[in-house]
Every structure is written in C-alpha cells, then in structure tokens.
CSV table of C-alpha atoms in Angstrom, one decimal:
chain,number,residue,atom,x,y,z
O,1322,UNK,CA,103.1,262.4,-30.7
O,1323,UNK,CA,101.7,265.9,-31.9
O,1324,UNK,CA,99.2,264.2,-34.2
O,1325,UNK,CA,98.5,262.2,-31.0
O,1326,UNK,CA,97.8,264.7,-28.6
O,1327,UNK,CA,96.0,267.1,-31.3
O,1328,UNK,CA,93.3,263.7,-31.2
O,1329,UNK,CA,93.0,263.6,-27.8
O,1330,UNK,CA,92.3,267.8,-27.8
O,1331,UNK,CA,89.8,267.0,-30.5
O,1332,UNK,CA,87.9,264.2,-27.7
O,1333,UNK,CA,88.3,266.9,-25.0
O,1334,UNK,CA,86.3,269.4,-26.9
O,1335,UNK,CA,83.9,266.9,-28.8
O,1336,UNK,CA,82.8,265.5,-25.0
O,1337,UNK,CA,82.7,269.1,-23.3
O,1338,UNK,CA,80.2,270.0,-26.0
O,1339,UNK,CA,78.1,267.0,-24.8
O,1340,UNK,CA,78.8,268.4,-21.3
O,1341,UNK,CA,77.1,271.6,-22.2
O,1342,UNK,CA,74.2,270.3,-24.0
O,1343,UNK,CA,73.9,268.3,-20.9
O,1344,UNK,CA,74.4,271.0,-17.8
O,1345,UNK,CA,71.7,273.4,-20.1
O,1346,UNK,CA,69.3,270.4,-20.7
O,1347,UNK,CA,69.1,269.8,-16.5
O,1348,UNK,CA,69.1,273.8,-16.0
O,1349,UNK,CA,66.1,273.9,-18.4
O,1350,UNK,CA,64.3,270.6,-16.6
O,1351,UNK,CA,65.3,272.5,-13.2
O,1352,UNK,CA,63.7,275.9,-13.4
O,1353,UNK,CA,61.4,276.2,-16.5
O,1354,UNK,CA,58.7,274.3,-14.2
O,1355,UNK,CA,59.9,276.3,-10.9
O,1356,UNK,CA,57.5,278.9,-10.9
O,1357,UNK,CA,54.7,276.3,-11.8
O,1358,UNK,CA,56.1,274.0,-9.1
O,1359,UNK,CA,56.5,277.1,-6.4
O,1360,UNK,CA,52.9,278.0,-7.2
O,1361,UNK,CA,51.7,274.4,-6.2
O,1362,UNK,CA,54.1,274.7,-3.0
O,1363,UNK,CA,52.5,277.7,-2.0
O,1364,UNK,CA,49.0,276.9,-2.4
O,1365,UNK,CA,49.4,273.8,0.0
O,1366,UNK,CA,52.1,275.1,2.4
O,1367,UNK,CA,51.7,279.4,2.6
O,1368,UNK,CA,54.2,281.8,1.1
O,1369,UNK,CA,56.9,283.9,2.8
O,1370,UNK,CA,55.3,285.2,6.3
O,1371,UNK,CA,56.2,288.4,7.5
O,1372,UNK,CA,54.4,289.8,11.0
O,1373,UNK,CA,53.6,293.1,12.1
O,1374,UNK,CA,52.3,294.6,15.5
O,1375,UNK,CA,48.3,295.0,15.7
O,1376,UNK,CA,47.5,298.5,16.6
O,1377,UNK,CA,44.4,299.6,18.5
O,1378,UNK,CA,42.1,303.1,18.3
O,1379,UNK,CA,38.6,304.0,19.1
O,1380,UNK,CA,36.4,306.9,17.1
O,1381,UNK,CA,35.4,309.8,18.9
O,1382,UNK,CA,32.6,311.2,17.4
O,1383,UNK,CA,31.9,315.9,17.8
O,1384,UNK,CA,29.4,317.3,16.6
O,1385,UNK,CA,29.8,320.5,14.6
O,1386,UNK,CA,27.0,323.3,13.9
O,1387,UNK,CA,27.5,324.3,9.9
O,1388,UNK,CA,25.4,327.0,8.1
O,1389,UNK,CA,24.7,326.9,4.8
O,1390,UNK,CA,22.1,329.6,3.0
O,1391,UNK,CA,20.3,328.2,-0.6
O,1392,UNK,CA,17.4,331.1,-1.9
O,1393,UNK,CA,18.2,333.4,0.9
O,1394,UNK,CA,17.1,331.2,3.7
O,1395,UNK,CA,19.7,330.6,6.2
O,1396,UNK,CA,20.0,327.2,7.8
O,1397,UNK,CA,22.1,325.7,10.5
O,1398,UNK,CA,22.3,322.0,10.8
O,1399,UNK,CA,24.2,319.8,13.3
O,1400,UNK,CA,27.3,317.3,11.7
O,1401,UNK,CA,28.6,314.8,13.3
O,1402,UNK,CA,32.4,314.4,13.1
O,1403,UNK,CA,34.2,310.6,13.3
O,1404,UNK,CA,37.8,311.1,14.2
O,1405,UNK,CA,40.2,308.1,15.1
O,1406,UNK,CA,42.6,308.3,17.6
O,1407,UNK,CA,45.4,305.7,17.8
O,1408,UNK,CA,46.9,304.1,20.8
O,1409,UNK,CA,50.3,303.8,21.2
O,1410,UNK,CA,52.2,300.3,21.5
O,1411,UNK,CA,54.1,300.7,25.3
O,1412,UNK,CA,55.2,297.3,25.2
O,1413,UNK,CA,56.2,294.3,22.8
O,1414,UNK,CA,56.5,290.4,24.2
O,1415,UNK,CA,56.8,288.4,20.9
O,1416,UNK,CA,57.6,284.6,20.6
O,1417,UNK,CA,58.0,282.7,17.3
O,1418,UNK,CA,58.9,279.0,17.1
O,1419,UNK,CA,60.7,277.8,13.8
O,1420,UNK,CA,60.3,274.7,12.2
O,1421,UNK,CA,62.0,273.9,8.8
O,1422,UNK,CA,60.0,271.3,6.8
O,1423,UNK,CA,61.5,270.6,3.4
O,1424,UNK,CA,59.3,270.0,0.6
O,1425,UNK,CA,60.6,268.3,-2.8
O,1426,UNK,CA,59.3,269.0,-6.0
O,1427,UNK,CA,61.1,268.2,-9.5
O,1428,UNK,CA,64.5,268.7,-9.0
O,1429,UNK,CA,64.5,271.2,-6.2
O,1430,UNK,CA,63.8,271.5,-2.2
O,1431,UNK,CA,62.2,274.3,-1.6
O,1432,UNK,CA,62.5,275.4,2.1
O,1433,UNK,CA,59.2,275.3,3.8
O,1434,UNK,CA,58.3,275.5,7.8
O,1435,UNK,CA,56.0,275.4,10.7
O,1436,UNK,CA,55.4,278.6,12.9
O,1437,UNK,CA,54.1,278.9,16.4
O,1438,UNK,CA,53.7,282.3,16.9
O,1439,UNK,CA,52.5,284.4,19.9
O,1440,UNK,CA,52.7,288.2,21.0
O,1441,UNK,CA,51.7,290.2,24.4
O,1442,UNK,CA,50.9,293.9,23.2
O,1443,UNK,CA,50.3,296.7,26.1
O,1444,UNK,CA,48.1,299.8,25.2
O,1445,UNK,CA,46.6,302.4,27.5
O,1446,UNK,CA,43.7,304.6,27.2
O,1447,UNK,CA,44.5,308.1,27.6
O,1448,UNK,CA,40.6,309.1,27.3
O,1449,UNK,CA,39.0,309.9,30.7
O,1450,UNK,CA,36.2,308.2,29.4
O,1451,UNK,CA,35.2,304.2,28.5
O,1452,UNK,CA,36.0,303.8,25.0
O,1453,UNK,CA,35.2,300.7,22.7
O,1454,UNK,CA,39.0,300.2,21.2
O,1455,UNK,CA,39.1,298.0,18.2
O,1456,UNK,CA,42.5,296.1,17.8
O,1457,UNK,CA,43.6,294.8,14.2
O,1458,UNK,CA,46.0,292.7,13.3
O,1459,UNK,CA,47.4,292.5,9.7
O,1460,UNK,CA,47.8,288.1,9.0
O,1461,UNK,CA,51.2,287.7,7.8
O,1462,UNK,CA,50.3,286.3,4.8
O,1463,UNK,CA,47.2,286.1,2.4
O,1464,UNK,CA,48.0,282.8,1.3
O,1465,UNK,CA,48.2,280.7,4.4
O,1466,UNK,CA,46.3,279.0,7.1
O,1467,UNK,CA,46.1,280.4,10.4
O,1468,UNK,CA,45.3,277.4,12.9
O,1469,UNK,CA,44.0,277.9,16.9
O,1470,UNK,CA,44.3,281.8,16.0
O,1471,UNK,CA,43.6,283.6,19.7
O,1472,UNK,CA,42.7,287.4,20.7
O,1473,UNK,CA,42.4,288.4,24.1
O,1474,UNK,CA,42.7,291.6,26.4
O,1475,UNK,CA,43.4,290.8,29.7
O,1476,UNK,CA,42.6,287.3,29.8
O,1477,UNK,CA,39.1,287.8,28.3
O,1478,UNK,CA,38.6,285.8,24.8
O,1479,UNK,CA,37.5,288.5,22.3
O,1480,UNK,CA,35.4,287.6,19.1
O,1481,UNK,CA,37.5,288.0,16.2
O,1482,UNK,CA,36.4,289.0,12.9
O,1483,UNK,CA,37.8,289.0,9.4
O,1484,UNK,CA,38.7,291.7,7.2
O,1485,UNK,CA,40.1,290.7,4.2
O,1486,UNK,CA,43.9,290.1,5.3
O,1487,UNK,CA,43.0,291.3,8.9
O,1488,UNK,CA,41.8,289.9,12.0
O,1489,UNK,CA,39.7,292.5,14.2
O,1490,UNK,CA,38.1,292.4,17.5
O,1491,UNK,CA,37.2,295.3,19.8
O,1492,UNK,CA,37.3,295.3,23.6
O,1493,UNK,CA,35.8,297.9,26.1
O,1494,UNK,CA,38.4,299.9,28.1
O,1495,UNK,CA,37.7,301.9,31.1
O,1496,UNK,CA,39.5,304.9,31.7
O,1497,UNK,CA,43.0,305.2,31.8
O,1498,UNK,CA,43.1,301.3,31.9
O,1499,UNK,CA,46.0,299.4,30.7
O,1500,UNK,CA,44.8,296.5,27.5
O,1501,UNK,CA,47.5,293.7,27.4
O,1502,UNK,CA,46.3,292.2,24.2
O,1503,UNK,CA,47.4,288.5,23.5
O,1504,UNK,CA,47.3,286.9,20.0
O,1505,UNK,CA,48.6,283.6,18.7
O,1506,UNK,CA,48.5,281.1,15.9
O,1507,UNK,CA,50.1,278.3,14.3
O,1508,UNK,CA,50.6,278.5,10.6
O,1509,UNK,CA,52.8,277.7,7.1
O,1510,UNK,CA,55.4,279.7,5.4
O,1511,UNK,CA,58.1,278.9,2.6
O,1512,UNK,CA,61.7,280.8,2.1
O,1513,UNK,CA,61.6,283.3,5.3
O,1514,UNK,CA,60.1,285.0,8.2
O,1515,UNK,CA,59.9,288.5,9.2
O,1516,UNK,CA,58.6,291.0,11.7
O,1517,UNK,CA,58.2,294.1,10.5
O,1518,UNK,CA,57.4,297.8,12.7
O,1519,UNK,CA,56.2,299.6,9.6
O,1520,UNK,CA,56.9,301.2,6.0
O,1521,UNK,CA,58.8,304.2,6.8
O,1522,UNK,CA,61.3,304.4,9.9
O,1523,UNK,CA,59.4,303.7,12.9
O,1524,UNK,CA,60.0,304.0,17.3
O,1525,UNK,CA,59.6,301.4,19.0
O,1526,UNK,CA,59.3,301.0,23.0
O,1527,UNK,CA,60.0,298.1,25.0
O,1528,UNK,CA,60.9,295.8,22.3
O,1529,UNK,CA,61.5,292.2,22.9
O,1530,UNK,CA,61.4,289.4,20.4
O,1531,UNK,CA,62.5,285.6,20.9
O,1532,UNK,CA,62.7,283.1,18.0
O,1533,UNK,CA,63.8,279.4,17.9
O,1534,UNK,CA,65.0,277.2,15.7
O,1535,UNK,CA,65.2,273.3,14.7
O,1536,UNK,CA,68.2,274.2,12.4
O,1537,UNK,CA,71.3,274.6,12.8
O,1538,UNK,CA,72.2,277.2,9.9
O,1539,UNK,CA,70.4,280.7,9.1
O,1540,UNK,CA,71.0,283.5,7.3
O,1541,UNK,CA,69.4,287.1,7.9
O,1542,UNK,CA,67.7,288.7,5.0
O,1543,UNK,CA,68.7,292.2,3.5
O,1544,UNK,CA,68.2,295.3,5.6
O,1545,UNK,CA,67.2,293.6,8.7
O,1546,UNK,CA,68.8,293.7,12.3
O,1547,UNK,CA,70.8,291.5,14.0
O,1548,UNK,CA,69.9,289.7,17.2
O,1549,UNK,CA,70.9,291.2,20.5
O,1550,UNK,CA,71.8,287.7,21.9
O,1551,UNK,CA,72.3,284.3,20.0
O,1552,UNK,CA,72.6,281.0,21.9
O,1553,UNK,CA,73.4,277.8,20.1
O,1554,UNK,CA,71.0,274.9,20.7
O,1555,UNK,CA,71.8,271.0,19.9
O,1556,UNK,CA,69.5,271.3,17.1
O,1557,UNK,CA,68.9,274.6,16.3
O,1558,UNK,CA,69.2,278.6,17.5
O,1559,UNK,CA,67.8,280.7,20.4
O,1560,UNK,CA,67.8,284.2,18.9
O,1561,UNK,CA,66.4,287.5,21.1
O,1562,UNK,CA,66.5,291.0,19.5
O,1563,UNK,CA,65.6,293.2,22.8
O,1564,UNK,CA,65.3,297.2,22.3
O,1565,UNK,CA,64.2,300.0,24.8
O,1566,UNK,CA,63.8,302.5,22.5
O,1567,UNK,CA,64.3,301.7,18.9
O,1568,UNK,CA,64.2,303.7,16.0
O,1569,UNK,CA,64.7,302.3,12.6
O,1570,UNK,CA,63.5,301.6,9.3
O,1571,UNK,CA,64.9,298.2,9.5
O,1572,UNK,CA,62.9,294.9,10.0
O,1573,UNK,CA,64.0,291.4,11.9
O,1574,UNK,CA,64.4,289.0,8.8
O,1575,UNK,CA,65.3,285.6,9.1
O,1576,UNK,CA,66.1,283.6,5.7
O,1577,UNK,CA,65.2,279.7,6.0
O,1578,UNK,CA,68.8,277.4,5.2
O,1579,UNK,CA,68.1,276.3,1.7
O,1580,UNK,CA,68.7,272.3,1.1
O,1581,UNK,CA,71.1,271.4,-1.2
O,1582,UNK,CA,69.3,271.2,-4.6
O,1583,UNK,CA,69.8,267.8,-6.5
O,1584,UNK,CA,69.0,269.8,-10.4
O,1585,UNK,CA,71.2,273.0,-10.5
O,1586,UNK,CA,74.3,270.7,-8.4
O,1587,UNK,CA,74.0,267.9,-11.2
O,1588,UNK,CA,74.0,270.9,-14.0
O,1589,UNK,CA,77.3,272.8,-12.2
O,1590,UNK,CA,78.9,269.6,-12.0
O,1591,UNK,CA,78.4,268.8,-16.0
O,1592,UNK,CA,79.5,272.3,-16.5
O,1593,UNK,CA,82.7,271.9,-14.9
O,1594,UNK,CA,83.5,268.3,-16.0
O,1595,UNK,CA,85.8,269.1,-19.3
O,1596,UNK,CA,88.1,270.6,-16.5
O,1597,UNK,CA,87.9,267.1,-14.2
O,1598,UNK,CA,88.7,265.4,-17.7
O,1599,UNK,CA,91.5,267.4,-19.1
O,1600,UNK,CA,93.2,266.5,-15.6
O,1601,UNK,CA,92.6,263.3,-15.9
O,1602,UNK,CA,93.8,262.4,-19.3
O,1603,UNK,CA,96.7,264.8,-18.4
O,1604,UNK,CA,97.8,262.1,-15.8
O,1605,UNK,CA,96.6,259.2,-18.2
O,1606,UNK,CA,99.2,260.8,-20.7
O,1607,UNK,CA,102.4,261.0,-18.3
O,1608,UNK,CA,101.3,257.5,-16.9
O,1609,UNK,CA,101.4,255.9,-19.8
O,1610,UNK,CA,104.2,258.0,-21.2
O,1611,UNK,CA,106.1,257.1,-18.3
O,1612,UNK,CA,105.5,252.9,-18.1
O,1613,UNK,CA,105.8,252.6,-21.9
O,1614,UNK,CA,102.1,252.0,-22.1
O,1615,UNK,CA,100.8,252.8,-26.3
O,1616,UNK,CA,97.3,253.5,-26.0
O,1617,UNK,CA,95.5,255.1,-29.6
O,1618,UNK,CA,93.1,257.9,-28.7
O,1619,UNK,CA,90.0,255.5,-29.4
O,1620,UNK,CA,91.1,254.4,-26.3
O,1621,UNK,CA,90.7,257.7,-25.0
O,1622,UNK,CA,87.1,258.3,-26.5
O,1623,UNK,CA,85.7,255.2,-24.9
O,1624,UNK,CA,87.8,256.6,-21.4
O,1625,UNK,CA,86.0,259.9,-22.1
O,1626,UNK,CA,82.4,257.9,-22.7
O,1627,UNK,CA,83.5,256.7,-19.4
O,1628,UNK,CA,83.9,260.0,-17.2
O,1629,UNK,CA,80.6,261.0,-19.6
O,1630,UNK,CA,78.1,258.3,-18.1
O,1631,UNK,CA,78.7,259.5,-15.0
O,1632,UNK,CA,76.9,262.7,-15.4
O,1633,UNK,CA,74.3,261.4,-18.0
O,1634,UNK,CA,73.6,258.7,-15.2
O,1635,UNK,CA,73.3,261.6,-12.5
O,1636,UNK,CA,71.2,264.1,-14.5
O,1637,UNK,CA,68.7,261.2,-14.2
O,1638,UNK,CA,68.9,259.6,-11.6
O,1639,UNK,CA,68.4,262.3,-9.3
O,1640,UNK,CA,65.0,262.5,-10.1
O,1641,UNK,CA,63.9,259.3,-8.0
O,1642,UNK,CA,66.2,259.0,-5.2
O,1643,UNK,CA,68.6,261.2,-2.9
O,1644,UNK,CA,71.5,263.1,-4.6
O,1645,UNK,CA,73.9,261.4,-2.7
O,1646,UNK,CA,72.8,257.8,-3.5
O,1647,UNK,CA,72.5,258.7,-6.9
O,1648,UNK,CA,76.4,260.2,-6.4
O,1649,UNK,CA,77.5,256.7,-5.6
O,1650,UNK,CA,75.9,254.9,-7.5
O,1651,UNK,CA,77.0,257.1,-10.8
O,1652,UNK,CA,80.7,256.9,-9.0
O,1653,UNK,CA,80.4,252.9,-9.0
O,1654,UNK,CA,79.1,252.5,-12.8
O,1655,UNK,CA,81.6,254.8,-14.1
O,1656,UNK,CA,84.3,254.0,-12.5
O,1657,UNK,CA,83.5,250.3,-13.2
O,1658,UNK,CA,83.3,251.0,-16.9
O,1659,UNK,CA,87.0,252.7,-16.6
O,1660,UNK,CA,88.3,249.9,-14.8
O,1661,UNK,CA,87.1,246.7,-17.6
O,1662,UNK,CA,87.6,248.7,-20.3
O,1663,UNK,CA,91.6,249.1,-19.0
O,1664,UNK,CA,91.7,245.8,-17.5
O,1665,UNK,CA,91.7,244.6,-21.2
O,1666,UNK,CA,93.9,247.2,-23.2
O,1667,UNK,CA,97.0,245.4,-23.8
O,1668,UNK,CA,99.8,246.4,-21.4
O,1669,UNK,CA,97.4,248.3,-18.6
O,1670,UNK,CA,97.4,245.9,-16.1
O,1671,UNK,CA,99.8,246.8,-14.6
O,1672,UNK,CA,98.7,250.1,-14.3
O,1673,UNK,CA,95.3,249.7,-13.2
O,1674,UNK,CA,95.5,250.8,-9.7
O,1675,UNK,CA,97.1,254.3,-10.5
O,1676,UNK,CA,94.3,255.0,-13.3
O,1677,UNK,CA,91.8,254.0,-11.1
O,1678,UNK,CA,93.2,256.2,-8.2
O,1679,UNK,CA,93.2,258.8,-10.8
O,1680,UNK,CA,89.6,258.5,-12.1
O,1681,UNK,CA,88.6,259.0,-8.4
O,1682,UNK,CA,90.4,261.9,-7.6
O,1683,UNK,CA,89.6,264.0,-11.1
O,1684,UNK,CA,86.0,262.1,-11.2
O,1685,UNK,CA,84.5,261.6,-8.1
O,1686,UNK,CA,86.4,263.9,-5.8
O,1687,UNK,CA,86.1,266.5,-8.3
O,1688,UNK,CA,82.5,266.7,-8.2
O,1689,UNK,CA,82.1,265.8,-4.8
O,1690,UNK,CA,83.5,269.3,-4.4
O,1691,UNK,CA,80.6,270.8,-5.3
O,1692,UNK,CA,78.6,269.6,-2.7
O,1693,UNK,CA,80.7,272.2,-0.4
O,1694,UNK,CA,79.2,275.1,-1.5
O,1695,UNK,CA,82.0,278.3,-1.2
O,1696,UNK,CA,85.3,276.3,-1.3
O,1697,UNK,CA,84.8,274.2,-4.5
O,1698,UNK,CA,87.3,276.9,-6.3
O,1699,UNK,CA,89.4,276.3,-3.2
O,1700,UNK,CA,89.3,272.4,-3.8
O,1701,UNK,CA,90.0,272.6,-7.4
O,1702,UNK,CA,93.0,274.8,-6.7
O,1703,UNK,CA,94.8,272.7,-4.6
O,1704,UNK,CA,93.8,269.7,-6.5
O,1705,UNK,CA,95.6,271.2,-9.7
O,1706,UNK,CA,98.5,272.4,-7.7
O,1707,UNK,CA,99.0,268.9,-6.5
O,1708,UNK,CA,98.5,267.2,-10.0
O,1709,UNK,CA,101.5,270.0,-10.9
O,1710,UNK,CA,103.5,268.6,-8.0
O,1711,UNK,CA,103.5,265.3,-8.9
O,1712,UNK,CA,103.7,265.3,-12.4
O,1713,UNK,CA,106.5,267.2,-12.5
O,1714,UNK,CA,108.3,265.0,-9.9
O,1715,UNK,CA,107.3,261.9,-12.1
O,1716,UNK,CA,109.1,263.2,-15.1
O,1717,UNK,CA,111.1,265.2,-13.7
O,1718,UNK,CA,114.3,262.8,-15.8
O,1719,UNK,CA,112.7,261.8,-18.7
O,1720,UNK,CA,113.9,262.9,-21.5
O,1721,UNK,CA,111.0,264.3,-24.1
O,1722,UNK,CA,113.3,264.8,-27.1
O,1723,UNK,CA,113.9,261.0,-27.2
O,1724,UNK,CA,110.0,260.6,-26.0
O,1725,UNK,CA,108.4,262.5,-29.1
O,1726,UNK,CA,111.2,261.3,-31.7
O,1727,UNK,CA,110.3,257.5,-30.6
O,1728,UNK,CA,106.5,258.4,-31.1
C-alpha cells in the first residue's frame, strides 16, 4: 500500500511539472507579443483618451518707451509689449457617449471603444474693448482620429486650425460679451477615458459632466472622482458628476470592463491543475479502496494523461475559437478518454458513474472556477471541504489496519 501510494505521489509530481512547463509556455505565447500586438491595436484604433477643457485668451499689446545710450548718444525707442490674458471657464456642459468594442489579437481582448463627445464652454470678456480671443483645445490623444470635429461660439462655425496636438480657432468678441463655445467629435480609444481640469489642483465653476455606457460593468481609475448620480440602464450606465464649485487635483476617470482573456485564464488553470488532480485521485483512491477495486498506478498515469489533455487541448485551442467552446470541447475529449479507458479496467464498471462524477467536479468544475474571477479561492474551499465531508463519511467504518495489511 505505501509503495503504492509513494507511485501515485511520484505521477502527481511528474504531471504537475508538465503542468508548469505548460501554464509558462502559454504565459510566454500570451504576453511576449503583447506590446507588439497593443502597438498594432493602437495604431488602427487610438490609445487611452483623456479630455481636457479648451481655454480662450486674447494678446494685448502696450507700448513701452526704453532708453538705451551706446558712445554717449542717448536714444529712446518705442517697444511693443505682447501680454496674454486668459479667460476664465464660467461654465462646463460636457457629454460623452461610451461604446465598448472589443478587439482580439493573439490570446488577448484588449478593450477598445467608440466615443461621441461634445462640450458647451462659457467665457466672458472682461475687456471694454472688441478683442480677437483664440480658443484651443488640447485632442485627447495624439494617436487617434478625430471624425466630424466641430468649433463654434454662439452658433457661428469657426475655422479650426491645427497645432500639433491642438485644435485652435479664434472668434471676435465684443465687449463684455458672453462666448458659449461648442466643440464635438467622434473618435477611438483603448483601455479608458478621462477628463481632466489640469496638472496641479484646479477650481472649477459650474461643472457638469454626463457619460453613457453600452456596458454594464466599469471601474473608476486611481485618483479620480466618483459620480454625483449613477442610474442603471438595460444595457449600460448613465453617470453625471455635477460641481458648483470644485476644487481638486483629482480627474473623472473611467476604466473600460476588460473581457475575459482566453491566454492568461488557460495558463491559471494549468497552474492550478496538480491541486484538481491530487483531489481527484484522492477520491479515486477511497473509491476504489472502498468497492475492492485493484487498480496498479499505470492505471493512474494514463488517468493522469487523461486530466493532462485537457489543458494541452485548451492551451491550443483557444487560439481559433471562443474560450468557452474550446472549454467544452476539452471537457468532452477528456472526459471521454477517462471514461473508455475505465470502462475496460477490469472491475470498474461498476464504478464508472462515480469516477466520472468525480472527473467533472475536480476537472471541469474546477477550472470552470476560474472563469469567476474573485471567488475561485472561495470555490476551491468549499469544494475541498466537501470532498473532506464525504470521504470521511464513506470510510468512516473501514477498518485501515486490515486495509494496508491485505495490500
């Protein structure tokens, strides 16, 4: 019996070494093209967006008498002076539309959307005087495409022009009039959206920003504010940060739901399956120990083959269709395999429905488990506290001493 058991250790550690070779070989397929891949993504699709308010100022130009004397002569010469002077954002109307797109590349989704953004700004000119303000606003991101982009103040289409990462236009104000400046696009990102007041800690008036969803989950990123109001929508969120008078050096932030990633799932799953195993020949071991049943541990090396094509068949198979059809179908084959292979040991018939019961729970449920991101620990627990349970209620009156002296 020892000799027996000290065999079936021996196939426990000989397969989780496979196991490990396995999980690192689909980590290393997973992410030492990611960067290449993400690159590609983010040349077709735009990188993480994050928009700021435009702001609007004129140049006032005074003229300033300097004297300067060169070999005694004294001269005095007229300067003109350019000084800007900023206007102050009154008033912030800002709508953004969210629309997650996945994209698929290799072995991972990477979490790319659609944005319909627009913004009502209100400036004033505190000059007593017609000024020509220029209004810039800084694009979101440098590498994107900004579709049916739109500048106006008061109604009146302005000309824009581009500055690098900026689009400018400039609009002539009378004095003391009020500029309600309009912008609006349609555009790309990947991974998250932002709107951002500044770099340092920053008042803002009359704040009031609305964003919806087509998905249902979302996270906020790092230092960034919650929203005032949040309405659940059938298929997505209404969120609505409103401020009077806000000061902060935080950002809104909104992290796009990442899909569930067919590479590092299939690695996790390999990583973890010695422990699905080690349960499973566990209950092998009392079920055969209870019914009599003399199985060599060859017969365990071809069960643990078994359990083994599963992942091999996963880490795959993933790669040309959806994680869960490839979940089935590696469920199906392996469990199959199980299942003939016992069908013909001598003295397993009988037994054939509990070992297959077995193979699903430590097997397939096992590893479905890890498609519930946060409570797989959880599901494991309670799935080793139950194996406990029943094992111990199975042999709860045999007697061992007689078991291991027979064997």
């Amino acid at each position: 019996m020892i000799k027996r058991i000290a065999a079936i250790g021996f196939i426990v550690i000989c397969t989780s070494i496979a196991w490990a070779i396995l999980g690192s070989t689909i980590f290393y397929r997973t992410y030492s093209t990611d960067e290449q891949l993400k690159s590609r993504v983010s040349s077709s699709w735009g990188t993480a967006q994050e928009q700021t308010p435009p702001t609007a100022g004129y140049q006032v130009v005074s003229h300033k008498q300097v004297t300067s004397t060169q070999n005694g002569i004294t001269t005095v010469r007229t300067v003109d002076e350019k000084s800007s002077v900023s206007l102050p954002l009154e008033q912030t109307r800002a709508n953004a539309a969210l629309r997650l797109d996945y994209r698929r590349k290799g072995l991972l989704w990477y979490s790319t959307y659609q944005v319909d953004f627009s913004g009502a700004y209100r400036y004033s000119n505190p000059s007593d005087q017609p000024q020509e303000v220029t209004f810039r606003m800084s694009l979101p991101a440098s590498q994107a495409v900004y579709d049916d982009l739109v500048f106006s103040v008061n109604d009146i289409p302005l000309t824009i022009r581009n500055q690098k990462t900026e689009a400018v236009a400039t609009a002539q104000l009378q004095p003391r009039e009020t500029a309600a400046l309009r912008v609006a696009y349609r555009s790309h990102g990947m991974d998250s959206w932002s709107y951002g007041f500044g770099d340092e800690v920053t008042q803002v008036k009359d704040f009031q920003l609305h964003v919806i969803t087509n998905f249902p989950g979302f996270d906020l990123l790092e230092n960034t504010l919650s929203p005032t109001q949040e309405l659940r929508q059938a298929d997505g969120w209404d969120l609505t940060w409103n401020y009077k008078n806000l000061v902060s050096g935080y950002h809104v932030g909104i992290a796009l739901p990442q899909k569930l990633q067919p590479g590092p799932l299939a690695g996790r799953i390999s990583y973890f399956a010695p422990v699905s195993l080690l349960f499973f020949f566990f209950a092998l071991f009392l079920l055969t120990t209870v019914k009599g049943i003399e199985l060599h541990p060859m017969n365990y090396f071809f069960l643990a083959c078994a359990f083994f094509s599963f992942h091999l068949l996963m880490a795959y198979l993933v790669d040309h269709v959806s994680i869960h059809v490839a979940f089935v179908i590696c469920s199906a084959v392996s469990i199959s395999l199980l299942l003939s292979y016992l069908r013909l040991v001598a003295g397993m018939r009988g037994a054939l429905l509990q070992a297959g019961l077995a193979q699903f729970v430590y097997l397939v449920l096992f590893s479905y488990a890890f498609f519930f991101e946060g409570f797989t620990g959880l599901a494991i627990t309670i799935g080793a506290i139950l194996t406990l349970f029943l094992a111990m209620q199975t042999t709860a009156r045999i007697q061992w001493t007689e078991k291991f002296a027979m064997r």
